[in-house]
Phi, psi and omega in degrees: 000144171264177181188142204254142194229173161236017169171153200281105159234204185277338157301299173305345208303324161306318192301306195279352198285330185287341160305301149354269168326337180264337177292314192295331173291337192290308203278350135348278244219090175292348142318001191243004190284174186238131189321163185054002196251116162287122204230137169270175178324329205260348180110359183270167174201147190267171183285331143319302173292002178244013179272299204297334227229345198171287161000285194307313207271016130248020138103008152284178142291148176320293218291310195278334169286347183258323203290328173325282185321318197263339189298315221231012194297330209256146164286138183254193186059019200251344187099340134126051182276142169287142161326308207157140184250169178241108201243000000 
C-alpha cells in the first residue's frame, strides 16, 4: 500500500519497497516496463527516463524515487549483494 512520507521509516517501508520492487522489474522483465522507458542491453536506464515514463504519472518525486531505491538496494539476508546499482 501506498503513503506518503518525506524519509524512509518503518512505517513507509511498504510505501518505499514497492517502488523498489517496480524499479527492479523494469530493468529484469521487459514485458513489466512502462512505454517509453528506455533501457539498455544491460538492463540500465537513467532516471530522467523513468521519472518521465512512469515516476510522475504515479505522482512521485525524483527525490522519493532514489530515496525508495536506496533504501531497499541490497538483498537481504544475502551477505549484503546488490540488487542493483546507482551510477
Amino acid at each position: 500500500s501506498k503513503c506518503n512520507c518525506d524519509s524512509v521509516s518503518n512505517d513507509c517501508s511498504m510505501d518505499t519497497e514497492w517502488i523498489s520492487r517496480a524499479v527492479v522489474a523494469f530493468g529484469r522483465h521487459p514485458n513489466k516496463r512502462p512505454r517509453g522507458l528506455n533501457v539498455d542491453k544491460e538492463g540500465r536506464f537513467s532516471i530522467r527516463d523513468l521519472m518521465w515514463a512512469w515516476g510522475h504519472g504515479e505522482g512521485l518525486s525524483e527525490e522519493h524515487v532514489l530515496t525508495s531505491i536506496t533504501a531497499h538496494m541490497f538483498h537481504e539476508g544475502s551477505g549484503g549483494a546488490l540488487r542493483f546499482a546507482i551510477d
